[in-house]
């Protein structure tokens, strides 16, 4: 009975909870096809409570399924608003007057050490706006990897699905930003962690989000996640940055719902 859910649709959603994990709803003794089930275990009672959300395409009054109804249900049964799949880096940023043209010593106006990477940055921004987010990536066991994980956690991003490789290093970038124009030049050192594989995407993980955001890194996992998202009705958002176009991206773009690309990427595509 959400206030902006149309009155004629309010009977579409039936939710029942009891201690035995059975739905007390009349004519709904157990979950059926088209139903979503979530469980919650109380630390005090140690008993499992099960919530059944039964969905029908039409209401008893003949009203049609609407986008508002779908958005309401998505918010009720999705574990995450957005899951990000990409490479998280540790960025060393320096604000300078000009880019070095040769050997020189230049005093910076400001410097910062913070997490980076296109997808990880977007996920942190969403977390700051109140979205439920998670990051999928492989990070090293070095000091850079620990800083990356700590910062994501502080920002409210779920890091439970990150893969840790203790003997590997994490990606690092030195970013010079020109003070007057905001132009950047980047020196990048990739990490030595292996790419995620489709097997690293746990059962039901991609399907637990409303949106999957990616940029083509962890390529095989990226394709598999996009296909799973499409099959489950999860929207796929793609970030195509400058100088990041590759011919194989043509396999990925048809699987996306939202494409955010640089002019350079669009022209080459």
PDB file of C-alpha atoms in Angstrom:
ATOM      1  CA  UNK A   1       0.000   0.000   0.000  1.00  0.00           C
ATOM      2  CA  UNK A   2       2.753   2.426  -0.932  1.00  0.00           C
ATOM      3  CA  UNK A   3       1.227   5.930  -1.309  1.00  0.00           C
ATOM      4  CA  UNK A   4       2.217   6.387  -4.954  1.00  0.00           C
ATOM      5  CA  UNK A   5       1.277   2.894  -6.043  1.00  0.00           C
ATOM      6  CA  UNK A   6      -2.053   3.222  -7.968  1.00  0.00           C
ATOM      7  CA  UNK A   7      -4.955   2.127  -5.790  1.00  0.00           C
ATOM      8  CA  UNK A   8      -6.194  -0.423  -8.289  1.00  0.00           C
ATOM      9  CA  UNK A   9      -2.760  -2.101  -8.209  1.00  0.00           C
ATOM     10  CA  UNK A  10      -2.330  -2.300  -4.467  1.00  0.00           C
ATOM     11  CA  UNK A  11      -3.826  -5.784  -4.327  1.00  0.00           C
ATOM     12  CA  UNK A  12      -1.147  -7.072  -6.723  1.00  0.00           C
ATOM     13  CA  UNK A  13       1.413  -7.313  -3.935  1.00  0.00           C
ATOM     14  CA  UNK A  14       0.775  -9.823  -1.166  1.00  0.00           C
ATOM     15  CA  UNK A  15       3.399 -10.198   1.537  1.00  0.00           C
ATOM     16  CA  UNK A  16       3.222 -12.687   4.381  1.00  0.00           C
ATOM     17  CA  UNK A  17       5.677 -13.572   7.142  1.00  0.00           C
ATOM     18  CA  UNK A  18       5.552 -16.233   9.796  1.00  0.00           C
ATOM     19  CA  UNK A  19       8.019 -18.073  12.007  1.00  0.00           C
ATOM     20  CA  UNK A  20       7.776 -21.400  10.182  1.00  0.00           C
ATOM     21  CA  UNK A  21       8.672 -20.070   6.786  1.00  0.00           C
ATOM     22  CA  UNK A  22       5.127 -20.654   5.482  1.00  0.00           C
ATOM     23  CA  UNK A  23       2.984 -18.062   3.807  1.00  0.00           C
ATOM     24  CA  UNK A  24      -0.155 -17.393   5.872  1.00  0.00           C
ATOM     25  CA  UNK A  25      -1.887 -15.924   2.817  1.00  0.00           C
ATOM     26  CA  UNK A  26      -5.096 -17.578   1.738  1.00  0.00           C
ATOM     27  CA  UNK A  27      -4.661 -19.718  -1.394  1.00  0.00           C
ATOM     28  CA  UNK A  28      -0.846 -19.206  -1.127  1.00  0.00           C
ATOM     29  CA  UNK A  29       0.521 -22.106   0.949  1.00  0.00           C
ATOM     30  CA  UNK A  30       4.014 -21.947  -0.589  1.00  0.00           C
ATOM     31  CA  UNK A  31       6.064 -19.946  -3.090  1.00  0.00           C
ATOM     32  CA  UNK A  32       5.102 -20.495  -6.694  1.00  0.00           C
ATOM     33  CA  UNK A  33       6.375 -19.531 -10.118  1.00  0.00           C
ATOM     34  CA  UNK A  34       6.598 -15.774 -10.416  1.00  0.00           C
ATOM     35  CA  UNK A  35       7.217 -15.307  -6.710  1.00  0.00           C
ATOM     36  CA  UNK A  36      10.288 -13.910  -5.023  1.00  0.00           C
ATOM     37  CA  UNK A  37      11.466 -15.197  -1.663  1.00  0.00           C
ATOM     38  CA  UNK A  38      13.861 -13.614   0.821  1.00  0.00           C
ATOM     39  CA  UNK A  39      14.933 -14.881   4.229  1.00  0.00           C
ATOM     40  CA  UNK A  40      16.040 -13.086   7.331  1.00  0.00           C
ATOM     41  CA  UNK A  41      17.487 -14.796  10.401  1.00  0.00           C
ATOM     42  CA  UNK A  42      17.082 -12.964  13.702  1.00  0.00           C
ATOM     43  CA  UNK A  43      20.154 -13.026  15.952  1.00  0.00           C
ATOM     44  CA  UNK A  44      17.898 -13.038  18.998  1.00  0.00           C
ATOM     45  CA  UNK A  45      15.403 -15.772  18.166  1.00  0.00           C
ATOM     46  CA  UNK A  46      17.612 -17.830  15.809  1.00  0.00           C
ATOM     47  CA  UNK A  47      14.453 -18.525  13.826  1.00  0.00           C
ATOM     48  CA  UNK A  48      14.106 -17.979  10.119  1.00  0.00           C
ATOM     49  CA  UNK A  49      11.431 -15.633   8.829  1.00  0.00           C
ATOM     50  CA  UNK A  50      10.486 -15.956   5.181  1.00  0.00           C
ATOM     51  CA  UNK A  51       8.840 -13.238   3.130  1.00  0.00           C
ATOM     52  CA  UNK A  52       6.810 -14.271   0.112  1.00  0.00           C
ATOM     53  CA  UNK A  53       6.080 -11.654  -2.541  1.00  0.00           C
ATOM     54  CA  UNK A  54       3.424 -12.943  -4.921  1.00  0.00           C
ATOM     55  CA  UNK A  55       3.096 -11.155  -8.249  1.00  0.00           C
ATOM     56  CA  UNK A  56       0.344 -11.356 -10.838  1.00  0.00           C
ATOM     57  CA  UNK A  57       0.259  -9.611 -14.209  1.00  0.00           C
ATOM     58  CA  UNK A  58      -3.269  -8.254 -13.655  1.00  0.00           C
ATOM     59  CA  UNK A  59      -5.175  -7.148 -10.611  1.00  0.00           C
ATOM     60  CA  UNK A  60      -8.554  -8.606  -9.682  1.00  0.00           C
ATOM     61  CA  UNK A  61     -10.059  -5.396 -11.080  1.00  0.00           C
ATOM     62  CA  UNK A  62      -8.538  -5.892 -14.518  1.00  0.00           C
ATOM     63  CA  UNK A  63      -5.938  -3.136 -14.138  1.00  0.00           C
ATOM     64  CA  UNK A  64      -2.759  -3.485 -16.216  1.00  0.00           C
ATOM     65  CA  UNK A  65       0.771  -3.935 -14.902  1.00  0.00           C
ATOM     66  CA  UNK A  66       2.485  -0.533 -14.771  1.00  0.00           C
ATOM     67  CA  UNK A  67       6.039   0.772 -14.560  1.00  0.00           C
ATOM     68  CA  UNK A  68       5.291   2.142 -11.095  1.00  0.00           C
ATOM     69  CA  UNK A  69       4.260  -1.333  -9.981  1.00  0.00           C
ATOM     70  CA  UNK A  70       7.466  -2.822 -11.390  1.00  0.00           C
ATOM     71  CA  UNK A  71       9.695  -0.183  -9.786  1.00  0.00           C
ATOM     72  CA  UNK A  72       7.970  -0.742  -6.451  1.00  0.00           C
ATOM     73  CA  UNK A  73       8.513  -4.491  -6.634  1.00  0.00           C
ATOM     74  CA  UNK A  74      12.132  -4.112  -7.755  1.00  0.00           C
ATOM     75  CA  UNK A  75      12.841  -1.945  -4.727  1.00  0.00           C
ATOM     76  CA  UNK A  76      11.244  -4.560  -2.447  1.00  0.00           C
ATOM     77  CA  UNK A  77      13.025  -7.697  -3.728  1.00  0.00           C
ATOM     78  CA  UNK A  78      16.435  -6.487  -5.030  1.00  0.00           C
ATOM     79  CA  UNK A  79      19.410  -6.785  -2.687  1.00  0.00           C
ATOM     80  CA  UNK A  80      21.313  -4.023  -4.527  1.00  0.00           C
ATOM     81  CA  UNK A  81      20.362  -0.996  -6.550  1.00  0.00           C
ATOM     82  CA  UNK A  82      23.585  -1.168  -8.582  1.00  0.00           C
ATOM     83  CA  UNK A  83      26.393  -3.720  -8.837  1.00  0.00           C
ATOM     84  CA  UNK A  84      29.633  -2.571 -10.455  1.00  0.00           C
ATOM     85  CA  UNK A  85      31.944  -4.862 -12.432  1.00  0.00           C
ATOM     86  CA  UNK A  86      35.314  -3.319 -13.274  1.00  0.00           C
ATOM     87  CA  UNK A  87      38.846  -2.565 -12.114  1.00  0.00           C
ATOM     88  CA  UNK A  88      39.439  -0.589  -8.930  1.00  0.00           C
ATOM     89  CA  UNK A  89      42.661   1.417  -8.806  1.00  0.00           C
ATOM     90  CA  UNK A  90      44.577   3.514  -6.321  1.00  0.00           C
ATOM     91  CA  UNK A  91      45.029   7.006  -7.799  1.00  0.00           C
ATOM     92  CA  UNK A  92      47.732   9.524  -6.899  1.00  0.00           C
ATOM     93  CA  UNK A  93      46.406  12.889  -8.101  1.00  0.00           C
ATOM     94  CA  UNK A  94      48.387  16.112  -8.454  1.00  0.00           C
ATOM     95  CA  UNK A  95      46.995  19.543  -9.418  1.00  0.00           C
ATOM     96  CA  UNK A  96      49.666  21.310 -11.524  1.00  0.00           C
ATOM     97  CA  UNK A  97      50.084  24.472 -13.597  1.00  0.00           C
ATOM     98  CA  UNK A  98      51.163  22.595 -16.723  1.00  0.00           C
ATOM     99  CA  UNK A  99      52.167  19.161 -17.893  1.00  0.00           C
ATOM    100  CA  UNK A 100      55.932  18.543 -17.901  1.00  0.00           C
ATOM    101  CA  UNK A 101      57.505  18.840 -21.342  1.00  0.00           C
ATOM    102  CA  UNK A 102      60.849  17.477 -20.202  1.00  0.00           C
ATOM    103  CA  UNK A 103      62.984  17.219 -17.115  1.00  0.00           C
ATOM    104  CA  UNK A 104      61.771  19.663 -14.474  1.00  0.00           C
ATOM    105  CA  UNK A 105      60.704  20.016 -10.858  1.00  0.00           C
ATOM    106  CA  UNK A 106      57.260  21.542 -10.400  1.00  0.00           C
ATOM    107  CA  UNK A 107      55.408  22.354  -7.210  1.00  0.00           C
ATOM    108  CA  UNK A 108      51.844  21.001  -7.122  1.00  0.00           C
ATOM    109  CA  UNK A 109      48.907  23.078  -5.861  1.00  0.00           C
ATOM    110  CA  UNK A 110      47.355  20.027  -4.240  1.00  0.00           C
ATOM    111  CA  UNK A 111      47.781  16.255  -4.058  1.00  0.00           C
ATOM    112  CA  UNK A 112      45.477  13.424  -3.041  1.00  0.00           C
ATOM    113  CA  UNK A 113      45.573   9.663  -2.658  1.00  0.00           C
ATOM    114  CA  UNK A 114      42.246   8.003  -3.353  1.00  0.00           C
ATOM    115  CA  UNK A 115      40.489   5.134  -5.054  1.00  0.00           C
ATOM    116  CA  UNK A 116      39.807   5.321  -8.770  1.00  0.00           C
ATOM    117  CA  UNK A 117      38.696   3.431 -11.840  1.00  0.00           C
ATOM    118  CA  UNK A 118      35.627   4.404 -13.931  1.00  0.00           C
ATOM    119  CA  UNK A 119      33.248   1.794 -12.518  1.00  0.00           C
ATOM    120  CA  UNK A 120      34.460   2.015  -8.920  1.00  0.00           C
ATOM    121  CA  UNK A 121      34.168   5.814  -9.005  1.00  0.00           C
ATOM    122  CA  UNK A 122      30.585   5.587 -10.249  1.00  0.00           C
ATOM    123  CA  UNK A 123      29.712   3.029  -7.569  1.00  0.00           C
ATOM    124  CA  UNK A 124      31.099   5.257  -4.803  1.00  0.00           C
ATOM    125  CA  UNK A 125      29.146   8.235  -6.172  1.00  0.00           C
ATOM    126  CA  UNK A 126      25.953   6.161  -6.107  1.00  0.00           C
ATOM    127  CA  UNK A 127      26.654   4.988  -2.550  1.00  0.00           C
ATOM    128  CA  UNK A 128      27.061   8.619  -1.457  1.00  0.00           C
ATOM    129  CA  UNK A 129      23.642   9.318  -2.974  1.00  0.00           C
ATOM    130  CA  UNK A 130      22.125   6.541  -0.851  1.00  0.00           C
ATOM    131  CA  UNK A 131      22.063   3.647  -3.316  1.00  0.00           C
ATOM    132  CA  UNK A 132      22.715   0.079  -2.198  1.00  0.00           C
ATOM    133  CA  UNK A 133      25.876  -0.859  -4.093  1.00  0.00           C
ATOM    134  CA  UNK A 134      28.454  -3.622  -4.428  1.00  0.00           C
ATOM    135  CA  UNK A 135      31.716  -3.894  -6.334  1.00  0.00           C
ATOM    136  CA  UNK A 136      32.973  -6.968  -8.240  1.00  0.00           C
ATOM    137  CA  UNK A 137      36.719  -6.987  -8.875  1.00  0.00           C
ATOM    138  CA  UNK A 138      39.995  -8.743  -8.090  1.00  0.00           C
ATOM    139  CA  UNK A 139      42.447  -6.900  -5.811  1.00  0.00           C
ATOM    140  CA  UNK A 140      45.934  -7.680  -4.579  1.00  0.00           C
ATOM    141  CA  UNK A 141      47.032  -8.297  -1.029  1.00  0.00           C
ATOM    142  CA  UNK A 142      49.454  -5.365  -1.069  1.00  0.00           C
ATOM    143  CA  UNK A 143      49.042  -2.032   0.731  1.00  0.00           C
ATOM    144  CA  UNK A 144      47.342  -0.582  -2.327  1.00  0.00           C
ATOM    145  CA  UNK A 145      44.738  -3.318  -2.357  1.00  0.00           C
ATOM    146  CA  UNK A 146      44.039  -2.807   1.335  1.00  0.00           C
ATOM    147  CA  UNK A 147      43.569   0.936   0.824  1.00  0.00           C
ATOM    148  CA  UNK A 148      41.179   0.288  -2.081  1.00  0.00           C
ATOM    149  CA  UNK A 149      39.040  -2.100  -0.011  1.00  0.00           C
ATOM    150  CA  UNK A 150      39.065   0.138   3.059  1.00  0.00           C
ATOM    151  CA  UNK A 151      37.939   3.184   1.108  1.00  0.00           C
ATOM    152  CA  UNK A 152      35.137   1.324  -0.675  1.00  0.00           C
ATOM    153  CA  UNK A 153      33.907   0.038   2.693  1.00  0.00           C
ATOM    154  CA  UNK A 154      34.030   3.502   4.281  1.00  0.00           C
ATOM    155  CA  UNK A 155      31.948   4.847   1.405  1.00  0.00           C
ATOM    156  CA  UNK A 156      29.244   2.234   2.059  1.00  0.00           C
ATOM    157  CA  UNK A 157      30.015  -0.061  -0.882  1.00  0.00           C
ATOM    158  CA  UNK A 158      29.614  -3.797  -0.213  1.00  0.00           C
ATOM    159  CA  UNK A 159      33.059  -5.380  -0.715  1.00  0.00           C
ATOM    160  CA  UNK A 160      32.050  -8.922   0.242  1.00  0.00           C
ATOM    161  CA  UNK A 161      32.257 -10.046  -3.394  1.00  0.00           C
ATOM    162  CA  UNK A 162      35.785  -8.776  -4.100  1.00  0.00           C
ATOM    163  CA  UNK A 163      38.330 -11.498  -4.929  1.00  0.00           C
ATOM    164  CA  UNK A 164      41.583 -11.181  -2.948  1.00  0.00           C
ATOM    165  CA  UNK A 165      44.924 -12.449  -4.271  1.00  0.00           C
ATOM    166  CA  UNK A 166      47.529 -12.137  -1.547  1.00  0.00           C
ATOM    167  CA  UNK A 167      50.556 -12.639  -3.794  1.00  0.00           C
ATOM    168  CA  UNK A 168      49.439 -10.078  -6.389  1.00  0.00           C
ATOM    169  CA  UNK A 169      49.613  -6.301  -6.684  1.00  0.00           C
ATOM    170  CA  UNK A 170      46.735  -3.870  -7.270  1.00  0.00           C
ATOM    171  CA  UNK A 171      46.440  -1.334 -10.081  1.00  0.00           C
ATOM    172  CA  UNK A 172      47.895   2.136  -9.506  1.00  0.00           C
ATOM    173  CA  UNK A 173      47.658   5.375 -11.505  1.00  0.00           C
ATOM    174  CA  UNK A 174      49.429   8.737 -11.310  1.00  0.00           C
ATOM    175  CA  UNK A 175      47.081  11.464 -12.551  1.00  0.00           C
ATOM    176  CA  UNK A 176      48.297  14.993 -13.335  1.00  0.00           C
ATOM    177  CA  UNK A 177      45.468  17.536 -13.596  1.00  0.00           C
ATOM    178  CA  UNK A 178      46.091  20.889 -15.260  1.00  0.00           C
ATOM    179  CA  UNK A 179      44.768  23.597 -12.977  1.00  0.00           C
ATOM    180  CA  UNK A 180      43.556  26.017 -15.659  1.00  0.00           C
ATOM    181  CA  UNK A 181      41.771  23.597 -18.013  1.00  0.00           C
ATOM    182  CA  UNK A 182      41.105  20.479 -15.946  1.00  0.00           C
ATOM    183  CA  UNK A 183      42.841  18.372 -18.599  1.00  0.00           C
ATOM    184  CA  UNK A 184      44.479  15.190 -17.356  1.00  0.00           C
ATOM    185  CA  UNK A 185      47.432  13.021 -18.207  1.00  0.00           C
ATOM    186  CA  UNK A 186      47.622   9.554 -16.685  1.00  0.00           C
ATOM    187  CA  UNK A 187      50.487   7.131 -16.069  1.00  0.00           C
ATOM    188  CA  UNK A 188      49.020   3.714 -15.296  1.00  0.00           C
ATOM    189  CA  UNK A 189      50.497   0.538 -13.798  1.00  0.00           C
ATOM    190  CA  UNK A 190      48.159  -2.479 -14.096  1.00  0.00           C
ATOM    191  CA  UNK A 191      47.846  -4.855 -11.195  1.00  0.00           C
ATOM    192  CA  UNK A 192      49.013  -8.457 -11.438  1.00  0.00           C
ATOM    193  CA  UNK A 193      45.713  -9.999 -10.296  1.00  0.00           C
ATOM    194  CA  UNK A 194      44.019 -12.393 -12.743  1.00  0.00           C
ATOM    195  CA  UNK A 195      40.822 -11.254 -14.399  1.00  0.00           C
ATOM    196  CA  UNK A 196      37.523 -12.391 -12.989  1.00  0.00           C
ATOM    197  CA  UNK A 197      35.967 -15.346 -14.795  1.00  0.00           C
ATOM    198  CA  UNK A 198      32.274 -16.161 -15.234  1.00  0.00           C
ATOM    199  CA  UNK A 199      32.683 -18.709 -12.422  1.00  0.00           C
ATOM    200  CA  UNK A 200      33.587 -15.872 -10.039  1.00  0.00           C
ATOM    201  CA  UNK A 201      30.067 -14.458 -10.388  1.00  0.00           C
ATOM    202  CA  UNK A 202      28.173 -16.249  -7.634  1.00  0.00           C
ATOM    203  CA  UNK A 203      24.752 -17.814  -8.229  1.00  0.00           C
ATOM    204  CA  UNK A 204      22.024 -15.192  -8.019  1.00  0.00           C
ATOM    205  CA  UNK A 205      24.487 -12.329  -7.498  1.00  0.00           C
ATOM    206  CA  UNK A 206      23.924 -10.495 -10.790  1.00  0.00           C
ATOM    207  CA  UNK A 207      20.208 -11.218 -10.558  1.00  0.00           C
ATOM    208  CA  UNK A 208      20.062  -9.566  -7.114  1.00  0.00           C
ATOM    209  CA  UNK A 209      20.612  -6.069  -8.563  1.00  0.00           C
ATOM    210  CA  UNK A 210      18.354  -3.590 -10.289  1.00  0.00           C
ATOM    211  CA  UNK A 211      21.237  -2.328 -12.478  1.00  0.00           C
ATOM    212  CA  UNK A 212      24.587  -3.807 -13.515  1.00  0.00           C
ATOM    213  CA  UNK A 213      27.220  -1.154 -14.321  1.00  0.00           C
ATOM    214  CA  UNK A 214      30.378  -2.102 -16.253  1.00  0.00           C
ATOM    215  CA  UNK A 215      32.943  -0.912 -18.786  1.00  0.00           C
ATOM    216  CA  UNK A 216      34.267  -4.064 -20.433  1.00  0.00           C
ATOM    217  CA  UNK A 217      37.031  -4.965 -17.975  1.00  0.00           C
ATOM    218  CA  UNK A 218      37.175  -8.615 -16.850  1.00  0.00           C
ATOM    219  CA  UNK A 219      35.958  -9.331 -20.371  1.00  0.00           C
ATOM    220  CA  UNK A 220      34.633 -12.903 -20.132  1.00  0.00           C
ATOM    221  CA  UNK A 221      32.953 -12.197 -16.802  1.00  0.00           C
ATOM    222  CA  UNK A 222      31.582  -8.980 -18.255  1.00  0.00           C
ATOM    223  CA  UNK A 223      29.869 -10.780 -21.154  1.00  0.00           C
ATOM    224  CA  UNK A 224      28.527 -13.524 -18.891  1.00  0.00           C
ATOM    225  CA  UNK A 225      27.206 -11.010 -16.347  1.00  0.00           C
ATOM    226  CA  UNK A 226      25.503  -8.957 -19.071  1.00  0.00           C
ATOM    227  CA  UNK A 227      23.764 -12.011 -20.496  1.00  0.00           C
ATOM    228  CA  UNK A 228      22.602 -13.106 -17.056  1.00  0.00           C
ATOM    229  CA  UNK A 229      21.374  -9.607 -16.317  1.00  0.00           C
ATOM    230  CA  UNK A 230      19.375  -9.445 -19.545  1.00  0.00           C
ATOM    231  CA  UNK A 231      17.814 -12.842 -18.877  1.00  0.00           C
ATOM    232  CA  UNK A 232      16.785 -11.734 -15.366  1.00  0.00           C
ATOM    233  CA  UNK A 233      15.425  -8.333 -16.385  1.00  0.00           C
ATOM    234  CA  UNK A 234      18.319  -6.457 -14.745  1.00  0.00           C
ATOM    235  CA  UNK A 235      19.287  -3.296 -16.606  1.00  0.00           C
ATOM    236  CA  UNK A 236      22.845  -3.079 -17.934  1.00  0.00           C
ATOM    237  CA  UNK A 237      24.701   0.243 -17.892  1.00  0.00           C
ATOM    238  CA  UNK A 238      27.904   0.645 -19.938  1.00  0.00           C
ATOM    239  CA  UNK A 239      30.685   3.225 -19.541  1.00  0.00           C
ATOM    240  CA  UNK A 240      32.672   3.665 -22.768  1.00  0.00           C
ATOM    241  CA  UNK A 241      35.529   6.045 -22.006  1.00  0.00           C
ATOM    242  CA  UNK A 242      37.895   7.831 -24.390  1.00  0.00           C
ATOM    243  CA  UNK A 243      40.599   5.600 -25.906  1.00  0.00           C
ATOM    244  CA  UNK A 244      38.810   2.516 -24.570  1.00  0.00           C
ATOM    245  CA  UNK A 245      37.101   1.303 -27.749  1.00  0.00           C
ATOM    246  CA  UNK A 246      38.000  -2.215 -28.890  1.00  0.00           C
ATOM    247  CA  UNK A 247      36.348  -4.131 -31.755  1.00  0.00           C
ATOM    248  CA  UNK A 248      35.071  -6.814 -29.370  1.00  0.00           C
ATOM    249  CA  UNK A 249      32.967  -4.155 -27.640  1.00  0.00           C
ATOM    250  CA  UNK A 250      30.454  -4.719 -30.445  1.00  0.00           C
ATOM    251  CA  UNK A 251      29.501  -7.958 -28.693  1.00  0.00           C
ATOM    252  CA  UNK A 252      28.737  -6.088 -25.484  1.00  0.00           C
ATOM    253  CA  UNK A 253      26.828  -3.004 -26.632  1.00  0.00           C
ATOM    254  CA  UNK A 254      23.737  -4.944 -27.852  1.00  0.00           C
ATOM    255  CA  UNK A 255      23.421  -6.349 -24.311  1.00  0.00           C
ATOM    256  CA  UNK A 256      23.256  -2.916 -22.671  1.00  0.00           C
ATOM    257  CA  UNK A 257      20.264  -0.734 -21.852  1.00  0.00           C
ATOM    258  CA  UNK A 258      22.186   2.442 -21.000  1.00  0.00           C
ATOM    259  CA  UNK A 259      25.330   3.440 -22.926  1.00  0.00           C
ATOM    260  CA  UNK A 260      27.392   6.362 -21.605  1.00  0.00           C
ATOM    261  CA  UNK A 261      30.275   6.852 -24.038  1.00  0.00           C
ATOM    262  CA  UNK A 262      32.901   9.427 -24.915  1.00  0.00           C
ATOM    263  CA  UNK A 263      32.841  11.160 -28.312  1.00  0.00           C
ATOM    264  CA  UNK A 264      35.964   9.218 -29.293  1.00  0.00           C
ATOM    265  CA  UNK A 265      34.300   5.898 -28.414  1.00  0.00           C
ATOM    266  CA  UNK A 266      31.130   6.742 -30.355  1.00  0.00           C
ATOM    267  CA  UNK A 267      33.082   7.841 -33.450  1.00  0.00           C
ATOM    268  CA  UNK A 268      35.160   4.649 -33.549  1.00  0.00           C
ATOM    269  CA  UNK A 269      32.124   2.466 -32.920  1.00  0.00           C
TER     270      UNK A 269
END
